[in-house]
PDB file of C-alpha atoms in Angstrom:
ATOM      1  CA  MET I   1     173.619  65.605  42.980  1.00  0.00           C
ATOM      2  CA  ASN I   2     175.245  63.304  40.456  1.00  0.00           C
ATOM      3  CA  SER I   3     176.265  60.048  42.169  1.00  0.00           C
ATOM      4  CA  ALA I   4     178.253  58.720  39.207  1.00  0.00           C
ATOM      5  CA  ALA I   5     181.874  57.751  39.828  1.00  0.00           C
ATOM      6  CA  PRO I   6     184.863  57.538  37.494  1.00  0.00           C
ATOM      7  CA  GLU I   7     185.383  54.001  36.199  1.00  0.00           C
ATOM      8  CA  ARG I   8     188.254  53.997  33.731  1.00  0.00           C
ATOM      9  CA  LEU I   9     190.789  56.331  32.201  1.00  0.00           C
ATOM     10  CA  THR I  10     191.748  55.746  28.582  1.00  0.00           C
ATOM     11  CA  ILE I  11     194.594  57.259  26.565  1.00  0.00           C
ATOM     12  CA  VAL I  12     194.597  56.928  22.794  1.00  0.00           C
ATOM     13  CA  LEU I  13     198.262  57.030  21.812  1.00  0.00           C
ATOM     14  CA  ALA I  14     201.084  55.828  19.616  1.00  0.00           C
ATOM     15  CA  PRO I  15     204.456  54.668  20.972  1.00  0.00           C
ATOM     16  CA  TRP I  16     206.405  56.919  18.592  1.00  0.00           C
ATOM     17  CA  CYS I  17     204.588  60.088  19.675  1.00  0.00           C
ATOM     18  CA  PRO I  18     206.579  62.156  22.204  1.00  0.00           C
ATOM     19  CA  HIS I  19     203.370  63.767  23.492  1.00  0.00           C
ATOM     20  CA  CYS I  20     202.160  60.239  24.345  1.00  0.00           C
ATOM     21  CA  VAL I  21     205.118  58.171  25.507  1.00  0.00           C
ATOM     22  CA  PRO I  22     206.388  58.584  28.085  1.00  0.00           C
ATOM     23  CA  LEU I  23     204.760  61.938  28.913  1.00  0.00           C
ATOM     24  CA  SER I  24     201.037  61.156  28.823  1.00  0.00           C
ATOM     25  CA  VAL I  25     201.435  57.593  30.049  1.00  0.00           C
ATOM     26  CA  ARG I  26     203.262  58.903  33.111  1.00  0.00           C
ATOM     27  CA  HIS I  27     200.643  61.584  33.823  1.00  0.00           C
ATOM     28  CA  GLY I  28     197.849  59.146  33.000  1.00  0.00           C
ATOM     29  CA  ARG I  29     199.127  56.634  35.539  1.00  0.00           C
ATOM     30  CA  ARG I  30     199.196  59.346  38.177  1.00  0.00           C
ATOM     31  CA  LEU I  31     195.679  60.540  37.340  1.00  0.00           C
ATOM     32  CA  ALA I  32     194.325  56.981  37.338  1.00  0.00           C
ATOM     33  CA  ARG I  33     195.916  56.415  40.758  1.00  0.00           C
ATOM     34  CA  LEU I  34     194.324  59.573  42.145  1.00  0.00           C
ATOM     35  CA  LEU I  35     190.944  58.603  40.749  1.00  0.00           C
ATOM     36  CA  LYS I  36     191.375  54.963  41.832  1.00  0.00           C
ATOM     37  CA  VAL I  37     190.504  53.697  38.371  1.00  0.00           C
ATOM     38  CA  PRO I  38     192.361  51.465  35.912  1.00  0.00           C
ATOM     39  CA  LEU I  39     194.297  53.037  33.058  1.00  0.00           C
ATOM     40  CA  ARG I  40     193.751  51.686  29.562  1.00  0.00           C
ATOM     41  CA  THR I  41     195.994  52.633  26.662  1.00  0.00           C
ATOM     42  CA  LEU I  42     194.849  52.185  23.083  1.00  0.00           C
ATOM     43  CA  ASP I  43     197.743  52.025  20.633  1.00  0.00           C
ATOM     44  CA  ILE I  44     196.673  53.209  17.177  1.00  0.00           C
ATOM     45  CA  ASP I  45     199.425  51.106  15.610  1.00  0.00           C
ATOM     46  CA  ARG I  46     197.755  47.853  16.767  1.00  0.00           C
ATOM     47  CA  PRO I  47     194.747  47.118  14.563  1.00  0.00           C
ATOM     48  CA  ALA I  48     192.399  45.834  17.294  1.00  0.00           C
ATOM     49  CA  GLN I  49     193.223  48.710  19.614  1.00  0.00           C
ATOM     50  CA  GLU I  50     193.077  51.145  16.738  1.00  0.00           C
ATOM     51  CA  ARG I  51     189.472  50.162  16.021  1.00  0.00           C
ATOM     52  CA  ALA I  52     188.501  50.799  19.644  1.00  0.00           C
ATOM     53  CA  ALA I  53     190.434  54.077  19.600  1.00  0.00           C
ATOM     54  CA  ASP I  54     188.766  55.221  16.395  1.00  0.00           C
ATOM     55  CA  ARG I  55     185.321  54.509  17.848  1.00  0.00           C
ATOM     56  CA  LEU I  56     186.104  56.399  21.052  1.00  0.00           C
ATOM     57  CA  VAL I  57     187.563  59.373  19.221  1.00  0.00           C
ATOM     58  CA  ALA I  58     184.753  59.487  16.663  1.00  0.00           C
ATOM     59  CA  ARG I  59     182.058  59.433  19.318  1.00  0.00           C
ATOM     60  CA  TYR I  60     183.531  61.500  22.137  1.00  0.00           C
ATOM     61  CA  GLY I  61     186.805  63.041  21.031  1.00  0.00           C
ATOM     62  CA  ASP I  62     188.469  65.162  18.398  1.00  0.00           C
ATOM     63  CA  ALA I  63     187.874  63.237  15.219  1.00  0.00           C
ATOM     64  CA  ALA I  64     189.653  63.973  11.952  1.00  0.00           C
ATOM     65  CA  PRO I  65     190.864  61.778   9.079  1.00  0.00           C
ATOM     66  CA  ASP I  66     194.291  61.686  10.788  1.00  0.00           C
ATOM     67  CA  TYR I  67     193.382  62.728  14.328  1.00  0.00           C
ATOM     68  CA  LEU I  68     195.637  64.200  16.975  1.00  0.00           C
ATOM     69  CA  ILE I  69     197.089  62.074  19.761  1.00  0.00           C
ATOM     70  CA  PRO I  70     197.154  61.656  22.653  1.00  0.00           C
ATOM     71  CA  GLN I  71     193.467  61.902  23.471  1.00  0.00           C
ATOM     72  CA  VAL I  72     192.411  61.217  27.032  1.00  0.00           C
ATOM     73  CA  PHE I  73     188.957  60.065  28.135  1.00  0.00           C
ATOM     74  CA  LEU I  74     187.339  59.389  31.483  1.00  0.00           C
ATOM     75  CA  GLU I  75     184.531  56.847  31.608  1.00  0.00           C
ATOM     76  CA  TRP I  76     181.906  57.246  34.335  1.00  0.00           C
ATOM     77  CA  SER I  77     179.681  54.697  36.044  1.00  0.00           C
ATOM     78  CA  ASP I  78     176.560  56.265  34.528  1.00  0.00           C
ATOM     79  CA  GLY I  79     177.851  55.531  31.037  1.00  0.00           C
ATOM     80  CA  ARG I  80     179.138  59.004  30.323  1.00  0.00           C
ATOM     81  CA  VAL I  81     182.486  59.358  28.574  1.00  0.00           C
ATOM     82  CA  GLU I  82     184.256  62.643  29.197  1.00  0.00           C
ATOM     83  CA  HIS I  83     186.948  63.915  26.856  1.00  0.00           C
ATOM     84  CA  LEU I  84     189.646  65.388  29.084  1.00  0.00           C
ATOM     85  CA  LEU I  85     192.561  66.372  26.904  1.00  0.00           C
ATOM     86  CA  THR I  86     194.036  66.308  23.420  1.00  0.00           C
ATOM     87  CA  GLY I  87     197.751  66.823  22.842  1.00  0.00           C
ATOM     88  CA  PHE I  88     198.908  70.306  21.895  1.00  0.00           C
ATOM     89  CA  SER I  89     200.331  70.159  18.411  1.00  0.00           C
ATOM     90  CA  GLU I  90     202.432  73.272  19.024  1.00  0.00           C
ATOM     91  CA  GLN I  91     204.896  71.677  21.426  1.00  0.00           C
ATOM     92  CA  VAL I  92     205.417  68.667  23.709  1.00  0.00           C
ATOM     93  CA  ALA I  93     206.054  71.021  26.633  1.00  0.00           C
ATOM     94  CA  ARG I  94     202.615  72.567  26.052  1.00  0.00           C
ATOM     95  CA  THR I  95     200.984  69.147  26.339  1.00  0.00           C
ATOM     96  CA  ASP I  96     202.928  68.628  29.570  1.00  0.00           C
ATOM     97  CA  ARG I  97     201.590  71.954  30.881  1.00  0.00           C
ATOM     98  CA  ALA I  98     198.026  70.903  30.030  1.00  0.00           C
ATOM     99  CA  TRP I  99     198.418  67.765  32.136  1.00  0.00           C
ATOM    100  CA  LYS I 100     199.871  69.773  35.025  1.00  0.00           C
ATOM    101  CA  ASP I 101     197.008  72.263  34.818  1.00  0.00           C
ATOM    102  CA  LEU I 102     194.548  69.377  34.827  1.00  0.00           C
ATOM    103  CA  PHE I 103     196.080  68.112  38.090  1.00  0.00           C
ATOM    104  CA  ARG I 104     195.723  71.601  39.613  1.00  0.00           C
ATOM    105  CA  SER I 105     192.194  72.155  38.323  1.00  0.00           C
ATOM    106  CA  ARG I 106     189.018  72.796  40.267  1.00  0.00           C
ATOM    107  CA  TRP I 107     187.461  70.088  38.133  1.00  0.00           C
ATOM    108  CA  LEU I 108     189.793  67.427  39.558  1.00  0.00           C
ATOM    109  CA  LYS I 109     189.331  68.724  43.090  1.00  0.00           C
ATOM    110  CA  GLY I 110     185.592  68.353  42.602  1.00  0.00           C
ATOM    111  CA  VAL I 111     185.891  64.830  41.224  1.00  0.00           C
ATOM    112  CA  LEU I 112     188.142  63.752  44.096  1.00  0.00           C
ATOM    113  CA  ALA I 113     185.818  65.350  46.658  1.00  0.00           C
ATOM    114  CA  GLY I 114     182.960  63.408  45.072  1.00  0.00           C
ATOM    115  CA  ARG I 115     184.902  60.168  45.487  1.00  0.00           C
ATOM    116  CA  LYS I 116     185.346  60.798  49.205  1.00  0.00           C
ATOM    117  CA  ARG I 117     181.627  61.345  49.757  1.00  0.00           C
TER     118      ARG I 117
ATOM    119  CA  MET Z   1     180.544  87.144  26.978  1.00  0.00           C
ATOM    120  CA  THR Z   2     179.387  86.474  23.460  1.00  0.00           C
ATOM    121  CA  VAL Z   3     179.193  83.249  21.512  1.00  0.00           C
ATOM    122  CA  SER Z   4     180.670  84.783  18.391  1.00  0.00           C
ATOM    123  CA  GLY Z   5     183.713  82.549  18.635  1.00  0.00           C
ATOM    124  CA  ARG Z   6     186.066  85.382  19.558  1.00  0.00           C
ATOM    125  CA  VAL Z   7     188.916  84.247  21.811  1.00  0.00           C
ATOM    126  CA  PRO Z   8     189.378  86.734  24.696  1.00  0.00           C
ATOM    127  CA  PRO Z   9     192.890  87.672  25.846  1.00  0.00           C
ATOM    128  CA  VAL Z  10     192.759  85.503  28.985  1.00  0.00           C
ATOM    129  CA  LEU Z  11     192.150  82.438  26.827  1.00  0.00           C
ATOM    130  CA  ARG Z  12     194.711  83.483  24.204  1.00  0.00           C
ATOM    131  CA  ARG Z  13     197.336  83.558  26.950  1.00  0.00           C
ATOM    132  CA  ALA Z  14     196.174  80.206  28.263  1.00  0.00           C
ATOM    133  CA  LEU Z  15     196.504  78.586  24.849  1.00  0.00           C
ATOM    134  CA  ALA Z  16     199.979  79.909  24.097  1.00  0.00           C
ATOM    135  CA  PRO Z  17     202.933  77.511  24.186  1.00  0.00           C
ATOM    136  CA  ASP Z  18     205.864  78.413  26.447  1.00  0.00           C
ATOM    137  CA  ASP Z  19     208.940  78.652  24.258  1.00  0.00           C
ATOM    138  CA  PRO Z  20     208.495  76.786  20.978  1.00  0.00           C
ATOM    139  CA  HIS Z  21     211.423  76.250  18.649  1.00  0.00           C
ATOM    140  CA  CYS Z  22     211.724  75.481  14.966  1.00  0.00           C
ATOM    141  CA  TYR Z  23     212.023  71.731  14.472  1.00  0.00           C
ATOM    142  CA  ARG Z  24     214.266  70.134  11.830  1.00  0.00           C
ATOM    143  CA  HIS Z  25     214.992  73.450  10.127  1.00  0.00           C
ATOM    144  CA  CYS Z  26     216.951  75.870  12.287  1.00  0.00           C
ATOM    145  CA  ASP Z  27     216.032  75.370  15.984  1.00  0.00           C
ATOM    146  CA  ARG Z  28     215.499  79.111  16.372  1.00  0.00           C
ATOM    147  CA  PRO Z  29     212.517  80.353  18.424  1.00  0.00           C
ATOM    148  CA  LEU Z  30     209.168  80.240  16.713  1.00  0.00           C
ATOM    149  CA  ARG Z  31     207.097  83.380  16.530  1.00  0.00           C
ATOM    150  CA  ALA Z  32     203.322  83.222  16.669  1.00  0.00           C
ATOM    151  CA  ARG Z  33     202.066  85.768  14.153  1.00  0.00           C
ATOM    152  CA  ALA Z  34     198.392  86.657  14.512  1.00  0.00           C
ATOM    153  CA  LEU Z  35     196.853  86.984  11.078  1.00  0.00           C
ATOM    154  CA  THR Z  36     194.180  89.501  10.250  1.00  0.00           C
ATOM    155  CA  ALA Z  37     191.351  87.679   8.573  1.00  0.00           C
ATOM    156  CA  ARG Z  38     187.604  87.900   8.278  1.00  0.00           C
ATOM    157  CA  THR Z  39     187.165  85.209  10.885  1.00  0.00           C
ATOM    158  CA  PRO Z  40     185.770  85.549  14.401  1.00  0.00           C
ATOM    159  CA  GLY Z  41     188.449  83.408  16.047  1.00  0.00           C
ATOM    160  CA  LEU Z  42     192.203  83.515  16.515  1.00  0.00           C
ATOM    161  CA  LEU Z  43     194.357  82.663  13.513  1.00  0.00           C
ATOM    162  CA  LEU Z  44     198.057  82.149  14.246  1.00  0.00           C
ATOM    163  CA  VAL Z  45     200.966  81.036  12.145  1.00  0.00           C
ATOM    164  CA  TYR Z  46     203.963  79.649  14.024  1.00  0.00           C
ATOM    165  CA  ALA Z  47     207.048  80.267  11.928  1.00  0.00           C
ATOM    166  CA  CYS Z  48     210.762  80.758  12.547  1.00  0.00           C
ATOM    167  CA  PRO Z  49     212.651  83.907  11.505  1.00  0.00           C
ATOM    168  CA  GLY Z  50     213.570  82.098   8.269  1.00  0.00           C
ATOM    169  CA  GLY Z  51     209.900  81.715   7.386  1.00  0.00           C
ATOM    170  CA  ALA Z  52     209.627  77.935   7.898  1.00  0.00           C
ATOM    171  CA  VAL Z  53     206.131  77.166   9.136  1.00  0.00           C
ATOM    172  CA  SER Z  54     205.757  74.810  12.064  1.00  0.00           C
ATOM    173  CA  VAL Z  55     201.986  74.905  12.338  1.00  0.00           C
ATOM    174  CA  VAL Z  56     199.033  77.142  11.571  1.00  0.00           C
ATOM    175  CA  THR Z  57     196.259  77.197  14.163  1.00  0.00           C
ATOM    176  CA  TYR Z  58     192.769  78.571  14.213  1.00  0.00           C
ATOM    177  CA  SER Z  59     190.749  78.671  17.453  1.00  0.00           C
ATOM    178  CA  GLU Z  60     187.204  79.693  18.269  1.00  0.00           C
ATOM    179  CA  TRP Z  61     185.457  79.865  21.601  1.00  0.00           C
ATOM    180  CA  ARG Z  62     182.267  78.144  20.618  1.00  0.00           C
ATOM    181  CA  ASN Z  63     181.155  74.597  20.137  1.00  0.00           C
ATOM    182  CA  ARG Z  64     181.548  74.454  16.376  1.00  0.00           C
ATOM    183  CA  ASP Z  65     184.130  72.711  14.251  1.00  0.00           C
ATOM    184  CA  PRO Z  66     186.506  75.439  13.050  1.00  0.00           C
ATOM    185  CA  THR Z  67     188.029  73.213  10.350  1.00  0.00           C
ATOM    186  CA  PRO Z  68     186.053  74.635   7.389  1.00  0.00           C
ATOM    187  CA  THR Z  69     187.150  78.174   8.305  1.00  0.00           C
ATOM    188  CA  LEU Z  70     190.847  77.310   8.394  1.00  0.00           C
ATOM    189  CA  LEU Z  71     190.539  75.119   5.316  1.00  0.00           C
ATOM    190  CA  ALA Z  72     189.022  77.973   3.336  1.00  0.00           C
ATOM    191  CA  TYR Z  73     191.626  80.464   4.589  1.00  0.00           C
ATOM    192  CA  ALA Z  74     194.534  78.155   3.876  1.00  0.00           C
ATOM    193  CA  ARG Z  75     193.322  77.323   0.380  1.00  0.00           C
ATOM    194  CA  THR Z  76     192.932  81.006  -0.433  1.00  0.00           C
ATOM    195  CA  HIS Z  77     196.432  81.816   0.791  1.00  0.00           C
ATOM    196  CA  THR Z  78     198.452  78.851  -0.442  1.00  0.00           C
ATOM    197  CA  LEU Z  79     200.267  78.578  -3.740  1.00  0.00           C
ATOM    198  CA  PRO Z  80     199.119  76.252  -5.188  1.00  0.00           C
ATOM    199  CA  PRO Z  81     195.880  75.683  -3.202  1.00  0.00           C
ATOM    200  CA  ARG Z  82     196.083  71.909  -3.714  1.00  0.00           C
ATOM    201  CA  LEU Z  83     198.885  71.837  -1.111  1.00  0.00           C
ATOM    202  CA  VAL Z  84     196.138  72.163   1.487  1.00  0.00           C
ATOM    203  CA  ARG Z  85     194.838  68.664   2.079  1.00  0.00           C
ATOM    204  CA  ARG Z  86     191.941  67.903   4.397  1.00  0.00           C
ATOM    205  CA  TRP Z  87     193.876  65.213   6.296  1.00  0.00           C
ATOM    206  CA  ASP Z  88     196.582  67.698   7.253  1.00  0.00           C
ATOM    207  CA  LEU Z  89     194.011  69.525   9.393  1.00  0.00           C
ATOM    208  CA  ARG Z  90     193.405  68.161  12.862  1.00  0.00           C
ATOM    209  CA  THR Z  91     190.988  69.397  15.504  1.00  0.00           C
ATOM    210  CA  ALA Z  92     191.375  69.689  19.261  1.00  0.00           C
ATOM    211  CA  THR Z  93     188.869  70.597  21.967  1.00  0.00           C
ATOM    212  CA  ARG Z  94     190.272  72.631  24.847  1.00  0.00           C
ATOM    213  CA  HIS Z  95     188.454  72.508  28.166  1.00  0.00           C
ATOM    214  CA  GLY Z  96     188.927  74.856  31.125  1.00  0.00           C
ATOM    215  CA  PRO Z  97     190.660  72.405  33.488  1.00  0.00           C
ATOM    216  CA  GLU Z  98     193.600  71.857  31.115  1.00  0.00           C
ATOM    217  CA  LEU Z  99     194.110  75.580  30.506  1.00  0.00           C
ATOM    218  CA  GLY Z 100     195.047  76.746  33.995  1.00  0.00           C
ATOM    219  CA  ARG Z 101     193.080  78.099  36.946  1.00  0.00           C
ATOM    220  CA  GLY Z 102     192.413  81.528  35.418  1.00  0.00           C
ATOM    221  CA  ALA Z 103     191.043  80.153  32.179  1.00  0.00           C
ATOM    222  CA  GLU Z 104     189.095  77.457  33.994  1.00  0.00           C
ATOM    223  CA  ALA Z 105     187.364  80.055  36.171  1.00  0.00           C
ATOM    224  CA  TYR Z 106     186.721  82.323  33.179  1.00  0.00           C
ATOM    225  CA  MET Z 107     185.273  79.535  31.057  1.00  0.00           C
ATOM    226  CA  GLY Z 108     183.244  78.278  34.008  1.00  0.00           C
ATOM    227  CA  LYS Z 109     181.286  81.538  34.037  1.00  0.00           C
ATOM    228  CA  ALA Z 110     180.403  81.380  30.359  1.00  0.00           C
ATOM    229  CA  ARG Z 111     176.793  80.842  29.388  1.00  0.00           C
ATOM    230  CA  PRO Z 112     176.186  78.713  27.512  1.00  0.00           C
ATOM    231  CA  PRO Z 113     179.133  76.631  28.732  1.00  0.00           C
ATOM    232  CA  ARG Z 114     181.427  75.823  25.850  1.00  0.00           C
ATOM    233  CA  PRO Z 115     184.974  74.667  25.192  1.00  0.00           C
ATOM    234  CA  LEU Z 116     187.533  76.226  22.903  1.00  0.00           C
ATOM    235  CA  ARG Z 117     187.764  74.453  19.572  1.00  0.00           C
ATOM    236  CA  ALA Z 118     191.068  74.550  17.710  1.00  0.00           C
ATOM    237  CA  VAL Z 119     192.229  73.221  14.392  1.00  0.00           C
ATOM    238  CA  TYR Z 120     195.835  72.718  13.383  1.00  0.00           C
ATOM    239  CA  TRP Z 121     197.211  72.726   9.870  1.00  0.00           C
ATOM    240  CA  ARG Z 122     200.590  71.041   9.778  1.00  0.00           C
ATOM    241  CA  VAL Z 123     202.383  70.133   6.576  1.00  0.00           C
ATOM    242  CA  TYR Z 124     205.219  67.720   7.168  1.00  0.00           C
ATOM    243  CA  PRO Z 125     208.365  68.130   5.061  1.00  0.00           C
ATOM    244  CA  THR Z 126     208.308  65.929   1.979  1.00  0.00           C
ATOM    245  CA  ARG Z 127     211.114  64.307   0.027  1.00  0.00           C
ATOM    246  CA  THR Z 128     210.968  64.691  -3.733  1.00  0.00           C
ATOM    247  CA  LYS Z 129     212.041  62.116  -6.338  1.00  0.00           C
ATOM    248  CA  ASP Z 130     215.525  63.646  -6.552  1.00  0.00           C
ATOM    249  CA  GLY Z 131     215.948  63.215  -2.779  1.00  0.00           C
ATOM    250  CA  SER Z 132     215.650  66.868  -1.837  1.00  0.00           C
ATOM    251  CA  VAL Z 133     213.397  67.961   1.009  1.00  0.00           C
ATOM    252  CA  ARG Z 134     210.689  70.589   0.632  1.00  0.00           C
ATOM    253  CA  ARG Z 135     208.767  72.184   3.450  1.00  0.00           C
ATOM    254  CA  LEU Z 136     206.116  74.813   4.030  1.00  0.00           C
ATOM    255  CA  PHE Z 137     207.119  78.466   4.268  1.00  0.00           C
ATOM    256  CA  ALA Z 138     205.129  81.611   4.846  1.00  0.00           C
ATOM    257  CA  CYS Z 139     205.698  84.866   3.021  1.00  0.00           C
ATOM    258  CA  ALA Z 140     204.609  87.929   4.965  1.00  0.00           C
ATOM    259  CA  ARG Z 141     205.621  90.487   2.332  1.00  0.00           C
ATOM    260  CA  HIS Z 142     202.029  90.947   1.164  1.00  0.00           C
ATOM    261  CA  GLY Z 143     200.514  92.380   4.330  1.00  0.00           C
ATOM    262  CA  ARG Z 144     199.388  91.058   7.680  1.00  0.00           C
ATOM    263  CA  GLY Z 145     196.177  89.476   6.473  1.00  0.00           C
ATOM    264  CA  ASN Z 146     197.665  88.268   3.261  1.00  0.00           C
ATOM    265  CA  VAL Z 147     200.273  85.704   4.176  1.00  0.00           C
ATOM    266  CA  ARG Z 148     201.137  83.309   1.347  1.00  0.00           C
ATOM    267  CA  PHE Z 149     202.039  79.703   2.069  1.00  0.00           C
ATOM    268  CA  PHE Z 150     204.230  77.776  -0.355  1.00  0.00           C
ATOM    269  CA  LEU Z 151     206.768  74.955  -0.537  1.00  0.00           C
ATOM    270  CA  ALA Z 152     210.495  75.652  -0.795  1.00  0.00           C
ATOM    271  CA  PRO Z 153     213.731  73.703  -0.251  1.00  0.00           C
ATOM    272  CA  GLY Z 154     213.865  72.485   3.333  1.00  0.00           C
ATOM    273  CA  ASP Z 155     217.033  74.366   4.270  1.00  0.00           C
ATOM    274  CA  ALA Z 156     216.008  77.685   2.686  1.00  0.00           C
ATOM    275  CA  GLN Z 157     216.053  80.882   4.728  1.00  0.00           C
ATOM    276  CA  SER Z 158     213.359  83.468   3.989  1.00  0.00           C
ATOM    277  CA  PRO Z 159     212.729  82.183   0.449  1.00  0.00           C
ATOM    278  CA  ARG Z 160     210.668  84.271  -1.956  1.00  0.00           C
ATOM    279  CA  CYS Z 161     207.157  83.029  -2.546  1.00  0.00           C
ATOM    280  CA  PRO Z 162     205.940  82.378  -6.126  1.00  0.00           C
ATOM    281  CA  ALA Z 163     204.056  85.693  -6.126  1.00  0.00           C
ATOM    282  CA  CYS Z 164     207.184  87.622  -5.096  1.00  0.00           C
ATOM    283  CA  ALA Z 165     209.360  85.701  -7.533  1.00  0.00           C
ATOM    284  CA  THR Z 166     207.146  86.643 -10.465  1.00  0.00           C
ATOM    285  CA  GLY Z 167     207.120  90.297  -9.459  1.00  0.00           C
ATOM    286  CA  GLY Z 168     203.734  90.265  -7.767  1.00  0.00           C
ATOM    287  CA  LYS Z 169     202.787  93.497  -6.100  1.00  0.00           C
ATOM    288  CA  LYS Z 170     203.831  93.677  -2.460  1.00  0.00           C
ATOM    289  CA  ARG Z 171     200.976  95.910  -1.511  1.00  0.00           C
ATOM    290  CA  ALA Z 172     199.521  95.513   1.944  1.00  0.00           C
ATOM    291  CA  ARG Z 173     195.769  95.124   2.071  1.00  0.00           C
TER     292      ARG Z 173
END
């Protein structure tokens, strides 16, 4: 059994993006609370944060010359970084639904059950 | 379950947006038109009744970047092809947990396990030197697999594409 635990939730975002703020920040805060991990936001409009965001997206996320935001990542204690979600370009409401489905998912139930063990 | 990249109906439904509307053109409902193409995945163009394109998406259910497929399709079907720029295409990986319980269970059974990979082609409206706005439209008068993408004045309704305007044959393939 994998004994790794979630360590940090990161959202790559921009303040002008309606899929990101306030929608994904709100859901991200809730998810971080459930997982008992800190939430980090990386704003692609701030050069230092943008560099960290670019590295994360290039290595673990959906990279493109002008990549989609938000992108959400969960870092684990064993060093793994799990890409959880990328915003749905079709519609802000579709990104909202993705977050809600993530909260209802078997995956999250499993992660939370693992935390209790 | 194959690894051809085909997107089964349960995952098509899971991917679909709820009630998208045309943005900054007419606010009417967008229609997702599935395009017939020689591609294994799902190719959709989201456009309003006036033909203004919101986004074109291509999705495959396999762990491969679908960008080259959409890039090639878009360049073949856009007048002129140079309107299709690499940086206007953006990828997204879709995992089971974010797609609802049904899709999560379905994808969980797949061997080998794999996410859905999607790529979006979105062309933002541009302002020309004379101050007018131009945006991307789709012309469906050439058959279901033969949509033509082109720029037209931003407030146009069902404008004719360059092929139609020059008397191009409207024969369906």
